[in-house]
Short mmCIF file of C-alpha atoms in Angstrom, two decimals:
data_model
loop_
_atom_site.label_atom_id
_atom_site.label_comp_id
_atom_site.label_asym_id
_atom_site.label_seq_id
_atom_site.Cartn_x
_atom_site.Cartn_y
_atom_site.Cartn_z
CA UNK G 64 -14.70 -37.84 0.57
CA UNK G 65 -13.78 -34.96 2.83
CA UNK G 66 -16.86 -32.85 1.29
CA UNK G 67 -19.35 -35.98 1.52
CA UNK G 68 -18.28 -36.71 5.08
CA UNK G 69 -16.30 -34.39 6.98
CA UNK G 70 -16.21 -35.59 10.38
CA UNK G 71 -15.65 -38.95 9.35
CA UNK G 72 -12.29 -37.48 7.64
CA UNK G 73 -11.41 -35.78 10.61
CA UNK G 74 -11.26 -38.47 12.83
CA UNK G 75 -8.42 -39.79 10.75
CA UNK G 76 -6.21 -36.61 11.07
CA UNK G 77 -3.88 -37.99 13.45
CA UNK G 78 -3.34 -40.39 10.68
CA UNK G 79 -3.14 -37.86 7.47
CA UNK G 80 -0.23 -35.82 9.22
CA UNK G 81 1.62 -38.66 10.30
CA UNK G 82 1.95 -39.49 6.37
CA UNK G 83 3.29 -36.34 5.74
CA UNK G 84 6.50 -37.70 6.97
CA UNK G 85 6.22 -40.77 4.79
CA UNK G 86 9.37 -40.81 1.90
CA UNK G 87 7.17 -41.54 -0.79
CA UNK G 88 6.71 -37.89 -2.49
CA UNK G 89 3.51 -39.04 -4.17
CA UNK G 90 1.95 -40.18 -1.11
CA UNK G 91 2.86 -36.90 1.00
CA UNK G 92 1.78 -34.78 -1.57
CA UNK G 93 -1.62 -36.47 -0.96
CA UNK G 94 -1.34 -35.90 2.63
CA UNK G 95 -0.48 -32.74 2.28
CA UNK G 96 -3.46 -31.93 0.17
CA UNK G 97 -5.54 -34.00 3.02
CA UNK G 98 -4.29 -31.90 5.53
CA UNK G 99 -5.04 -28.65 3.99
CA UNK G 100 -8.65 -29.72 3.31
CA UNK G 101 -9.48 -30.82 6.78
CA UNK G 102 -8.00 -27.13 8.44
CA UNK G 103 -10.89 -25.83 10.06
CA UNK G 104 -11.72 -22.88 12.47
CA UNK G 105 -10.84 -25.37 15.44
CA UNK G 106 -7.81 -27.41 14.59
CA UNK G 107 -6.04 -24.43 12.66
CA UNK G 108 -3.57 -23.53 15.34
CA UNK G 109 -2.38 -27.46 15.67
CA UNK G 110 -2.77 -28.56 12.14
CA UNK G 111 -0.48 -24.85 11.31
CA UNK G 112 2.55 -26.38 13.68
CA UNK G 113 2.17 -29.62 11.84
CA UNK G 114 2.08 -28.04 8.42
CA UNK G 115 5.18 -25.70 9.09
CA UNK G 116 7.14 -28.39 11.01
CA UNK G 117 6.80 -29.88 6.83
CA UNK G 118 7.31 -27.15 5.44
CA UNK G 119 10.87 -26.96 7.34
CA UNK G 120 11.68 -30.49 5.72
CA UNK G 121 9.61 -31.14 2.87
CA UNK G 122 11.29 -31.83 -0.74
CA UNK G 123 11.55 -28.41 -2.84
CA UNK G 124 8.85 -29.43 -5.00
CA UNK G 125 6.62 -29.57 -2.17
CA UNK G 126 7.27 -26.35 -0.61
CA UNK G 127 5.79 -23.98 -2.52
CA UNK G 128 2.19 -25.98 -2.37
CA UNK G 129 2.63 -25.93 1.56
CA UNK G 130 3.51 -22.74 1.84
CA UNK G 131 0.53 -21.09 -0.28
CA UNK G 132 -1.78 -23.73 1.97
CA UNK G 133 -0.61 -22.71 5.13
CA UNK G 134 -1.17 -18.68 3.99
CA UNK G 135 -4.63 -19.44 2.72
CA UNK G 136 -5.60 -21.65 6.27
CA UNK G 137 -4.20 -18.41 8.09
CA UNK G 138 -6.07 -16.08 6.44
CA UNK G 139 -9.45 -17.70 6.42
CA UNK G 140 -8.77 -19.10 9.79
CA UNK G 141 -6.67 -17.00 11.52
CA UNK G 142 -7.91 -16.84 15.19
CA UNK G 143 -6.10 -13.59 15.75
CA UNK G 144 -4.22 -11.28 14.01
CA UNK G 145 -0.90 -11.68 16.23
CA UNK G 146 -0.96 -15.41 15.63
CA UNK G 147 -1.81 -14.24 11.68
CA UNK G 148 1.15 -12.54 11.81
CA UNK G 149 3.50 -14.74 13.31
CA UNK G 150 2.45 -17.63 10.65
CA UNK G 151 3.23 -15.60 8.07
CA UNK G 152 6.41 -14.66 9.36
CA UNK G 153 7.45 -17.83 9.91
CA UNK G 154 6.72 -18.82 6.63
CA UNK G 155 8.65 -16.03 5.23
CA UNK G 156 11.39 -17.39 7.15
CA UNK G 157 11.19 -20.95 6.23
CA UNK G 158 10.47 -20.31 2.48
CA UNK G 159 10.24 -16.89 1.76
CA UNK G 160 11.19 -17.77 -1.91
CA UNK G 161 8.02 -20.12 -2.69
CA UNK G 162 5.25 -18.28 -1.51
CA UNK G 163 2.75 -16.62 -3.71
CA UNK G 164 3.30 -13.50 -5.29
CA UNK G 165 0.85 -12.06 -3.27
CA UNK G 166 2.10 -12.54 -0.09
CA UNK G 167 4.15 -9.13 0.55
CA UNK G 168 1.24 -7.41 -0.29
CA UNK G 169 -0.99 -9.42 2.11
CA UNK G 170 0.97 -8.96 5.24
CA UNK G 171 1.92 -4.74 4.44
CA UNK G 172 -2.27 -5.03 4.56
CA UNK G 173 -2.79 -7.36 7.44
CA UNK G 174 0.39 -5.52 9.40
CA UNK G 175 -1.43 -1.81 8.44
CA UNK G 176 -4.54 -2.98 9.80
CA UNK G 177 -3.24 -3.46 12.99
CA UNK G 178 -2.34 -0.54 14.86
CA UNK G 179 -1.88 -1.89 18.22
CA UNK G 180 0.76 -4.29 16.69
CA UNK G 181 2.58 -1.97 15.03
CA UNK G 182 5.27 -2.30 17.38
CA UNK G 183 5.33 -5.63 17.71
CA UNK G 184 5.25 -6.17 13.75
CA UNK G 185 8.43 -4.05 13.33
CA UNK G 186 10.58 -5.32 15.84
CA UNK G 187 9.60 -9.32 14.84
CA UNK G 188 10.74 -7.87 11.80
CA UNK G 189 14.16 -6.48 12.27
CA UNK G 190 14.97 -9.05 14.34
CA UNK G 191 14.24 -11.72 11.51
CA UNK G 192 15.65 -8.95 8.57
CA UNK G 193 19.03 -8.91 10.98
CA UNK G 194 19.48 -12.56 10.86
CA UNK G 195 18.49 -13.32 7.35
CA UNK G 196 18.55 -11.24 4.18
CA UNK G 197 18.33 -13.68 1.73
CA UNK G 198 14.59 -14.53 1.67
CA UNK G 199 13.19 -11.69 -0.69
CA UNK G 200 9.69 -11.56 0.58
CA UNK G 201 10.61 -10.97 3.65
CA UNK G 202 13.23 -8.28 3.82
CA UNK G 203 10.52 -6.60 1.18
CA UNK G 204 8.08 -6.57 4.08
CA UNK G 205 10.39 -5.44 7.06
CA UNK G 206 11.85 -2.90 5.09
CA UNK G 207 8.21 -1.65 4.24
CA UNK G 208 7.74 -2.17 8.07
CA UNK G 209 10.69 -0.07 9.52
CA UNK G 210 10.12 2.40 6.83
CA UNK G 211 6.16 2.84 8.03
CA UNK G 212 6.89 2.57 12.22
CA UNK G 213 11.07 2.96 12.23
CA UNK G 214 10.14 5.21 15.11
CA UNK G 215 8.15 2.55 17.47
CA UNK G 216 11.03 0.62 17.07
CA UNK G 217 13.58 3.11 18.49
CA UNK G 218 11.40 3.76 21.43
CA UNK G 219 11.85 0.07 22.51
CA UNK G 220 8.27 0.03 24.66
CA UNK G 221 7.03 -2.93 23.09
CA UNK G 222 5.27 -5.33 26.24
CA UNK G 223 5.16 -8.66 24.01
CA UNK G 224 8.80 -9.14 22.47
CA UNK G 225 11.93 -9.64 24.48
CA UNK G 226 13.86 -5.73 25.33
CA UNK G 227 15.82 -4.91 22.26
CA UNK G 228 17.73 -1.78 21.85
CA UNK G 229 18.01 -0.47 18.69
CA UNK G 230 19.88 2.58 17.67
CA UNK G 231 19.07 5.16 14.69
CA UNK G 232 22.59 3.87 13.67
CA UNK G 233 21.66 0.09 13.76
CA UNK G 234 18.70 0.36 10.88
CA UNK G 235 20.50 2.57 9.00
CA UNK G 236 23.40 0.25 9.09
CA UNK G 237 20.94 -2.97 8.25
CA UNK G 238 19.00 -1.38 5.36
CA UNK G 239 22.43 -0.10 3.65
CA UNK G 240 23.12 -3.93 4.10
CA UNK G 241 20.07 -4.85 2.14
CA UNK G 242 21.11 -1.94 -0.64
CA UNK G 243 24.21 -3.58 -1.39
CA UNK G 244 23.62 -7.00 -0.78
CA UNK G 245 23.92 -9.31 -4.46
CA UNK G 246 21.13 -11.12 -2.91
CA UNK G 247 18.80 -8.29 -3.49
CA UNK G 248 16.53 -7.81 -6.33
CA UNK G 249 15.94 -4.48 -7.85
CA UNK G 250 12.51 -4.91 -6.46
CA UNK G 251 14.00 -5.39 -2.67
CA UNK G 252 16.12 -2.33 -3.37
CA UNK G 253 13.38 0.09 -4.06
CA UNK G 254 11.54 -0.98 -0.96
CA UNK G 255 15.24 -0.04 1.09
CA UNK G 256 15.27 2.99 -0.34
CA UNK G 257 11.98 4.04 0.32
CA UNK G 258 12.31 3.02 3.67
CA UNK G 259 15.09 5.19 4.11
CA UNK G 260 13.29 8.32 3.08
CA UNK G 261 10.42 7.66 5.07
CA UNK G 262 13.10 7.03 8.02
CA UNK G 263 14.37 10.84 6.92
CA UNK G 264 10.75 11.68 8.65
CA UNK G 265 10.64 9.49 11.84
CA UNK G 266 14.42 9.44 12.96
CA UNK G 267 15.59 12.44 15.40
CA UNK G 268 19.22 12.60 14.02
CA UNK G 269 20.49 14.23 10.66
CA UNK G 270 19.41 12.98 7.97
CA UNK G 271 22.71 13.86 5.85
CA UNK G 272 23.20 10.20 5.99
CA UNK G 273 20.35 9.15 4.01
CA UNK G 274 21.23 12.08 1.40
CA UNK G 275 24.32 10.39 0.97
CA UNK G 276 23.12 7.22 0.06
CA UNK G 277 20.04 8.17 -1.92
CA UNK G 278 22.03 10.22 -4.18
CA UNK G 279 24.23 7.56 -4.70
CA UNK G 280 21.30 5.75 -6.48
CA UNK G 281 20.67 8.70 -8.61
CA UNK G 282 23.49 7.03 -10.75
CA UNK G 283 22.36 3.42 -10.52
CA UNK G 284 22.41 1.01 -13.80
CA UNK G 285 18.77 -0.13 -12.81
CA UNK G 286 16.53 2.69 -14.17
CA UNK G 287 13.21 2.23 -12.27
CA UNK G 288 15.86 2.67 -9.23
CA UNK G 289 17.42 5.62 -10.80
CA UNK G 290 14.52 7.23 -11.32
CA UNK G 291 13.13 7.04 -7.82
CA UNK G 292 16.72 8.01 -6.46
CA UNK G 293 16.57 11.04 -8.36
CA UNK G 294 12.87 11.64 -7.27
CA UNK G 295 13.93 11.56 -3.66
CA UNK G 296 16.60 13.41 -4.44
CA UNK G 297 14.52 16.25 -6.10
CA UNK G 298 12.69 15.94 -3.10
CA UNK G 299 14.76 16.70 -0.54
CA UNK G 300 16.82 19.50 -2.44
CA UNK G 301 13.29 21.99 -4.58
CA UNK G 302 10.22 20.48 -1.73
CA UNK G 303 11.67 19.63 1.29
CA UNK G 304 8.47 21.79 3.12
CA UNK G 305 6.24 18.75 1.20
CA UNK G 306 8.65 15.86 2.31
CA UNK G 307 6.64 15.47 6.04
CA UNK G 308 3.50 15.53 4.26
CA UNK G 309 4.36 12.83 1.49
CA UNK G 310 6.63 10.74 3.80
CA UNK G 311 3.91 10.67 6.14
CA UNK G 312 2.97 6.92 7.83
CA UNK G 313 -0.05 5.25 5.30
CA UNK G 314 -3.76 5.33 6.57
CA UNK G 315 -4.94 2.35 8.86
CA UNK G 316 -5.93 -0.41 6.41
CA UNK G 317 -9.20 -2.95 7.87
CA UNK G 318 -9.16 -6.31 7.23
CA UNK G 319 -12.32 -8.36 7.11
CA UNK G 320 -15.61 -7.40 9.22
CA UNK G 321 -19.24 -8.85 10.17
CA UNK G 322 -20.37 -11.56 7.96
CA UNK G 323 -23.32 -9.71 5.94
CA UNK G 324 -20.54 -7.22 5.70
CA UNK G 325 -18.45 -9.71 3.69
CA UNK G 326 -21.72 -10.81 1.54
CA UNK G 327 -22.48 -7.14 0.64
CA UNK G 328 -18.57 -6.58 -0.46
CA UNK G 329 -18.59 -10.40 -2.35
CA UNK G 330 -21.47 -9.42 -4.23
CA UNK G 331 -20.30 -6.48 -5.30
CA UNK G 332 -17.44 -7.25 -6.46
CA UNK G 333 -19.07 -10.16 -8.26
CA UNK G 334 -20.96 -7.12 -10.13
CA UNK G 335 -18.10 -4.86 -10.84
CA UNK G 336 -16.32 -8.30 -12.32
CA UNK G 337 -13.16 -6.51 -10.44
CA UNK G 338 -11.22 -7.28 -7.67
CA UNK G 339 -13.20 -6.10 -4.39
CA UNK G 340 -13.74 -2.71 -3.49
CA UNK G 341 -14.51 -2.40 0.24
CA UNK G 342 -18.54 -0.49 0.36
CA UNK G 343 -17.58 1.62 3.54
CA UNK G 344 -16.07 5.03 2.43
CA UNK G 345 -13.46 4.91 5.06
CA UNK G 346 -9.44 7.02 4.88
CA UNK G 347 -8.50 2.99 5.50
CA UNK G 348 -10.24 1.47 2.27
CA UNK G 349 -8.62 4.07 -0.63
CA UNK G 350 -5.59 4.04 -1.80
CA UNK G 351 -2.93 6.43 -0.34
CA UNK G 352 -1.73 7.65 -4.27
CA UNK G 353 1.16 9.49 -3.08
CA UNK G 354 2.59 6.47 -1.02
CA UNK G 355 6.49 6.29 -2.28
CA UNK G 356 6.58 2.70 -2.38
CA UNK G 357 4.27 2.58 -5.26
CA UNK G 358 6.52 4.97 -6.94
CA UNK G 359 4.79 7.84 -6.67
CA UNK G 360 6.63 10.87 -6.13
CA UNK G 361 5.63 14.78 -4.19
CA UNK G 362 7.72 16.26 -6.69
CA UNK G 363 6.77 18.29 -9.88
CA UNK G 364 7.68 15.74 -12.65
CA UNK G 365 4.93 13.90 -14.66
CA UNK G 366 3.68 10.85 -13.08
CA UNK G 367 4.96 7.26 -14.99
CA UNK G 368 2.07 5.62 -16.76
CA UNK G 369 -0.39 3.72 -15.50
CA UNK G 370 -0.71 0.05 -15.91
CA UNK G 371 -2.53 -1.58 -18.81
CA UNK G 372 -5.75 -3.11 -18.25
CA UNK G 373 -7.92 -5.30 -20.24
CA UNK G 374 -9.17 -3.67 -22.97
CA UNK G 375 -7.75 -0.53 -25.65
CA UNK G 376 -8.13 2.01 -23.27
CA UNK G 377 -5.15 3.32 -22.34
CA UNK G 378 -3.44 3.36 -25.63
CA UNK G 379 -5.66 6.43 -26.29
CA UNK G 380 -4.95 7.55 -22.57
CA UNK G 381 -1.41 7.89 -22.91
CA UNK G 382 -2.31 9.72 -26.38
CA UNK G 383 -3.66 12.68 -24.80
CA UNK G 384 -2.41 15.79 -23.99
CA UNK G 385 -1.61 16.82 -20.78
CA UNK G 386 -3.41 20.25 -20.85
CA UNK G 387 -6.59 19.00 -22.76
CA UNK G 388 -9.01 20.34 -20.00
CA UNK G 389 -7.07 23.67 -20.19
CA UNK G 390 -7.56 23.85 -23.66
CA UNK G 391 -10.98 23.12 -24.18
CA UNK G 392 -13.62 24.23 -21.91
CA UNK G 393 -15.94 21.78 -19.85
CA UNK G 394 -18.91 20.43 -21.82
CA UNK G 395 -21.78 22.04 -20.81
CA UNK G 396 -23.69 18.56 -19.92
CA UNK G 397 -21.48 18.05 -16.88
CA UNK G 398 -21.64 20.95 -14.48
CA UNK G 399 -18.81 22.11 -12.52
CA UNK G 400 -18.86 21.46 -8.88
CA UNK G 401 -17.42 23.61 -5.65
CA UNK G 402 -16.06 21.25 -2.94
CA UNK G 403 -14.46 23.37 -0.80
CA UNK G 404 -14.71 26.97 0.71
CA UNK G 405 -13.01 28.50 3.33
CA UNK G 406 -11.64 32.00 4.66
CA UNK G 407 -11.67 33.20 0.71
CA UNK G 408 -10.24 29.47 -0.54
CA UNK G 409 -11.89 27.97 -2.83
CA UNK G 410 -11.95 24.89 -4.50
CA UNK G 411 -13.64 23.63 -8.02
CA UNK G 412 -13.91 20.52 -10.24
CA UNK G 413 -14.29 20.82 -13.33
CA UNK G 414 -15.22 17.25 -15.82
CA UNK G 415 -14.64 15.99 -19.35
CA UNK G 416 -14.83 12.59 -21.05
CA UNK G 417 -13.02 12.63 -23.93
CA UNK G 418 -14.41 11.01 -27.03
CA UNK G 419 -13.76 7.65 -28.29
CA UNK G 420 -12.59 7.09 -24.44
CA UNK G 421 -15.48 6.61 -22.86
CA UNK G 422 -13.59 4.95 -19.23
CA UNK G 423 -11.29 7.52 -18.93
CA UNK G 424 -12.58 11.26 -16.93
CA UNK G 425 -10.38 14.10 -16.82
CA UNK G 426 -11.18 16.35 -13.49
CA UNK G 427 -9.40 19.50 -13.47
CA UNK G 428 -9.25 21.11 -9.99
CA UNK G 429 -9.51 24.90 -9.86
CA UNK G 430 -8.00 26.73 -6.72
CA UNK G 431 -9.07 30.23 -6.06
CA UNK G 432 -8.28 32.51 -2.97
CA UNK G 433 -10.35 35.73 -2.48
CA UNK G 434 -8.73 36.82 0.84
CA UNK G 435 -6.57 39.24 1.24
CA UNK G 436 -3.54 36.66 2.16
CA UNK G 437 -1.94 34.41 -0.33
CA UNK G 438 -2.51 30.89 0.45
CA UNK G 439 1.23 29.40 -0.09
CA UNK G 440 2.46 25.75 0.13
CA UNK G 441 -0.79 24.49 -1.27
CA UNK G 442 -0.60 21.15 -1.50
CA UNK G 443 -4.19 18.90 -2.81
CA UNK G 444 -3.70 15.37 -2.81
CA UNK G 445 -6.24 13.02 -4.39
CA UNK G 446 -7.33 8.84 -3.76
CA UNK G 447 -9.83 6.83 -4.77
CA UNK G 448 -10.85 2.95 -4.59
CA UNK G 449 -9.22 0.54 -5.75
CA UNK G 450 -11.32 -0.22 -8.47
CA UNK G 451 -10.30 3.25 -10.24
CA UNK G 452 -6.84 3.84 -11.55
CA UNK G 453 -5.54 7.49 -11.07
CA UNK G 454 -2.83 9.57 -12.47
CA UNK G 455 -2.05 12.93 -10.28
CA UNK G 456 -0.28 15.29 -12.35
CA UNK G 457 2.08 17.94 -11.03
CA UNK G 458 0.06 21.31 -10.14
CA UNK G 459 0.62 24.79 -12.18
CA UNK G 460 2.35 25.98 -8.84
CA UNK G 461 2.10 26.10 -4.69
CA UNK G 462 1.04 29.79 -4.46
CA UNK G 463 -2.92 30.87 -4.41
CA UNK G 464 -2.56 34.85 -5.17
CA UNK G 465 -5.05 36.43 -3.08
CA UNK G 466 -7.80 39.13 -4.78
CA UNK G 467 -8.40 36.45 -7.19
CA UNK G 468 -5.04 36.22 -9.01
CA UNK G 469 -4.05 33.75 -11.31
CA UNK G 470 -5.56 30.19 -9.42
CA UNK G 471 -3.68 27.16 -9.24
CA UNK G 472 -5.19 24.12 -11.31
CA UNK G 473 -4.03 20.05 -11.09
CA UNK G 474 -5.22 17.50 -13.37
CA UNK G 475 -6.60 14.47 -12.72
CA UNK G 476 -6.67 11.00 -15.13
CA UNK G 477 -9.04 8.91 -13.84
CA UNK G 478 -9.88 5.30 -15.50
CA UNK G 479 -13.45 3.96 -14.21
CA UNK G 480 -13.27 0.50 -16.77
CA UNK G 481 -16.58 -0.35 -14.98
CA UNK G 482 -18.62 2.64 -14.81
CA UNK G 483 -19.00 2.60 -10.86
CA UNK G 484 -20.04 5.34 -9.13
CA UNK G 485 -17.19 7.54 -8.40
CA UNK G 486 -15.96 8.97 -4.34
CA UNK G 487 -12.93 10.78 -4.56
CA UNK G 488 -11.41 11.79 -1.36
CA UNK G 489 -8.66 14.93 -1.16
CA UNK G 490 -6.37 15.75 1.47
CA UNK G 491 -5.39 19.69 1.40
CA UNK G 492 -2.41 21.46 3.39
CA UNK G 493 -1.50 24.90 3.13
CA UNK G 494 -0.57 27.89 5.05
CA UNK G 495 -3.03 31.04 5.20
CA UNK G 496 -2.91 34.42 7.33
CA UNK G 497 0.42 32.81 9.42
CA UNK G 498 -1.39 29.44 10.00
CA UNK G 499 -1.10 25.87 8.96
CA UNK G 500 -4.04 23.73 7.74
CA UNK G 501 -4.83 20.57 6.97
CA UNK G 502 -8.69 19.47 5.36
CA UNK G 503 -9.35 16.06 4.78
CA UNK G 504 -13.08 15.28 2.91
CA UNK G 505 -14.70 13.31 0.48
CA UNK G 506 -16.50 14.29 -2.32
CA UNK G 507 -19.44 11.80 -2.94
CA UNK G 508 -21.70 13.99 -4.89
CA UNK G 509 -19.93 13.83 -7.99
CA UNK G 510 -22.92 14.72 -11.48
CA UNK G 511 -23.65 11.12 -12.31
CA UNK G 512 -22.34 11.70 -15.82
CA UNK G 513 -18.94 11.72 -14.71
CA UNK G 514 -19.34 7.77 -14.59
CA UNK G 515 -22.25 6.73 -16.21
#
């Protein structure tokens, strides 16, 4: 009925939400599936107040339907991306533990995207995290928040929220909270603890603090914790030069765009039979691989696994040999490629597809320095869409020799499942003749067999 004749329905809304308060759990389960149907671009602000005024007294079996409705309204819907943020909030608040797995994810995205809310976004957010740590989602996302912009909300020049002054002392206090809390899952944790290493960046005080309580964690029973504890740890103690560099805030992230924009990325995807992968080669649509809360670590220590996908592939991935492209030269059908050259630096790819693994390309990047200065610190940091997975191992060391010594090489595992073509972005930082310097650039022209 609501597809046949949509108007018709709509003059009946009044109706539909006043049923929603009807006893009968069969017959507000109906209106609540009526009321999600008829949200449209020009009743979504009222119909959200009367779906989250539910949502604060619906039965428990009814929650978790509301609550996934009301996020799916606000994201098609959503008339701005404040008011997209509040509703999600607020949902977080009201029943953080029903929504959709998803929902973390889609609010670090939508809150990323928005730079000129930043402040706003983290001081809603430690103002909610202060009053209630028991709703998982959301202390996941405000300590992912305060982590990313802890320093917007010491500086307390937010225009849209009420004054609140906040003191290095006061997060530090609150995210300890969240560490010890039996309400927190081991999930929750790691986000805390990441959060306070990125806060070991933005904060203006010592940081002997957060030492303190990350090495405490070095110890923990949970081993996924451990092991990041211990990563941090390593990180402040051997490459505390690299820690501002791999602590540093995550590129802006844009959400949606025109509408033949949308079309182009739908079909596309539709093709690729993945999840989307945005067609713009922007910093904002790869993925930032050394990003901590991923569990990613700066330091030298081989990289966990990646995640199994659909298919045999990776059980012959995590069969191979680290130094495979070390030990066997390049084929000759895929030419090496130079991608970067300056002031005696420069910087090579070199390709092979193993055998019998035809998904999976190894890239070995070659660093060589013909100046008379050794290039020291180097650091080369690697992303690509979201449609590739990628495995960064630890480089052979942070010093390019100059007069051609011995170069530096990293490795790179990189699983294409649907033969797209590949754009690999790198990020380098290094110091050379008594200067820093930082190079950000794609690499788009990538030999076709690489991927095909």
């Amino acid at each position: 009925m609501v597809q046949s004749d949509h108007s018709a329905v709509q003059r009946h809304r009044p109706t539909v939400v006043e049923c929603l308060r009807e006893v009968d759990a069969s017959l507000s389960r109906r209106a609540l599936e009526l009321s999600l149907a008829l949200v449209n671009s020009s009743n979504v602000r009222a119909m959200t107040q009367e779906l989250q005024s539910f949502l604060e007294s619906c039965s428990p079996d009814l929650r978790a339907d509301c609550a996934s409705g009301i996020l799916l309204a606000a994201e098609r819907f959503a008339p701005t991306k404040r008011w997209h943020i509040d509703t999600i909030l607020r949902v977080l608040t009201t029943a953080g533990t029903h929504v959709r797995d998803d929902a973390v994810a889609n609010l670090t995205q939508l809150i990323g995207g928005a730079q000129e809310l930043h402040a706003y976004s983290v001081r809603r957010l430690y103002s909610a995290l202060a009053e209630d740590i028991s709703q998982q989602p959301l202390v996941q996302v405000a300590a992912w928040c305060i982590g990313e912009y802890g320093d917007l909300l010491l500086e307390g020049s937010c225009e849209e929220t009420e004054p609140l002054q906040v003191e290095e002392e006061d997060v530090l206090d609150l995210l300890e909270k969240v560490l010890q809390s039996h309400m927190s899952l081991p999930a929750t944790r790691g986000y805390a603890l990441t959060a306070l290493m990125k806060l070991s960046t933005r904060l203006r005080g010592d940081n002997n603090r957060i030492r303190q309580v990350v090495s405490i964690y070095g110890s923990c029973l949970d081993m996924e914790l451990q092991q990041r504890a211990v990563e941090y740890n390593t990180l402040f103690r051997k490459y505390d030069h690299m820690r501002a560099a791999i602590l540093e805030k995550m590129p802006l992230v844009e959400r949606g765009g025109t509408q033949d924009e949308e079309i182009k990325e739908s079909k596309e995807a539709q093709l690729s039979e993945a999840s989307l992968v945005p067609t713009e080669p922007q910093a904002s649509e790869l993925l930032d691989l050394l990003d901590l809360l991923d569990g990613t670590s700066g330091a030298a220590q081989p990289p966990p696994p990646l995640e199994p996908s659909p298919g045999d592939v990776l059980v012959h991935l995590l069969d191979l040999p680290c130094d495979l492209p070390s030990a066997s030269p390049p084929p000759a059908s895929i030419p090496n490629l130079r991608v970067f050259e300056r002031e005696g630096l420069q910087l090579n790819l070199s390709f092979v597809r193993p055998p019998g693994t035809p998904a999976l390309l190894l890239i070995t990047i070659t660093a060589i320095n013909t100046s008379e200065a050794d290039v020291i610190h180097f650091i080369c940091q690697a992303a690509v869409p979201k449609s590739f997975q990628l495995q960064l191992q630890a480089p052979s060391g942070d010093t390019v020799p100059a007069h051609s010594g011995l170069p530096v090489t990293q490795l790179l595992r990189i699983l294409n499942p649907n033969k797209a073509p590949l754009r690999l972005k790198l990020r380098l930082t290094y110091n050379h003749f008594g200067q820093s310097v930082q190079e950000i650039f794609e690499v788009n022209n990538l030999p076709m067999e690489t991927w095909q």
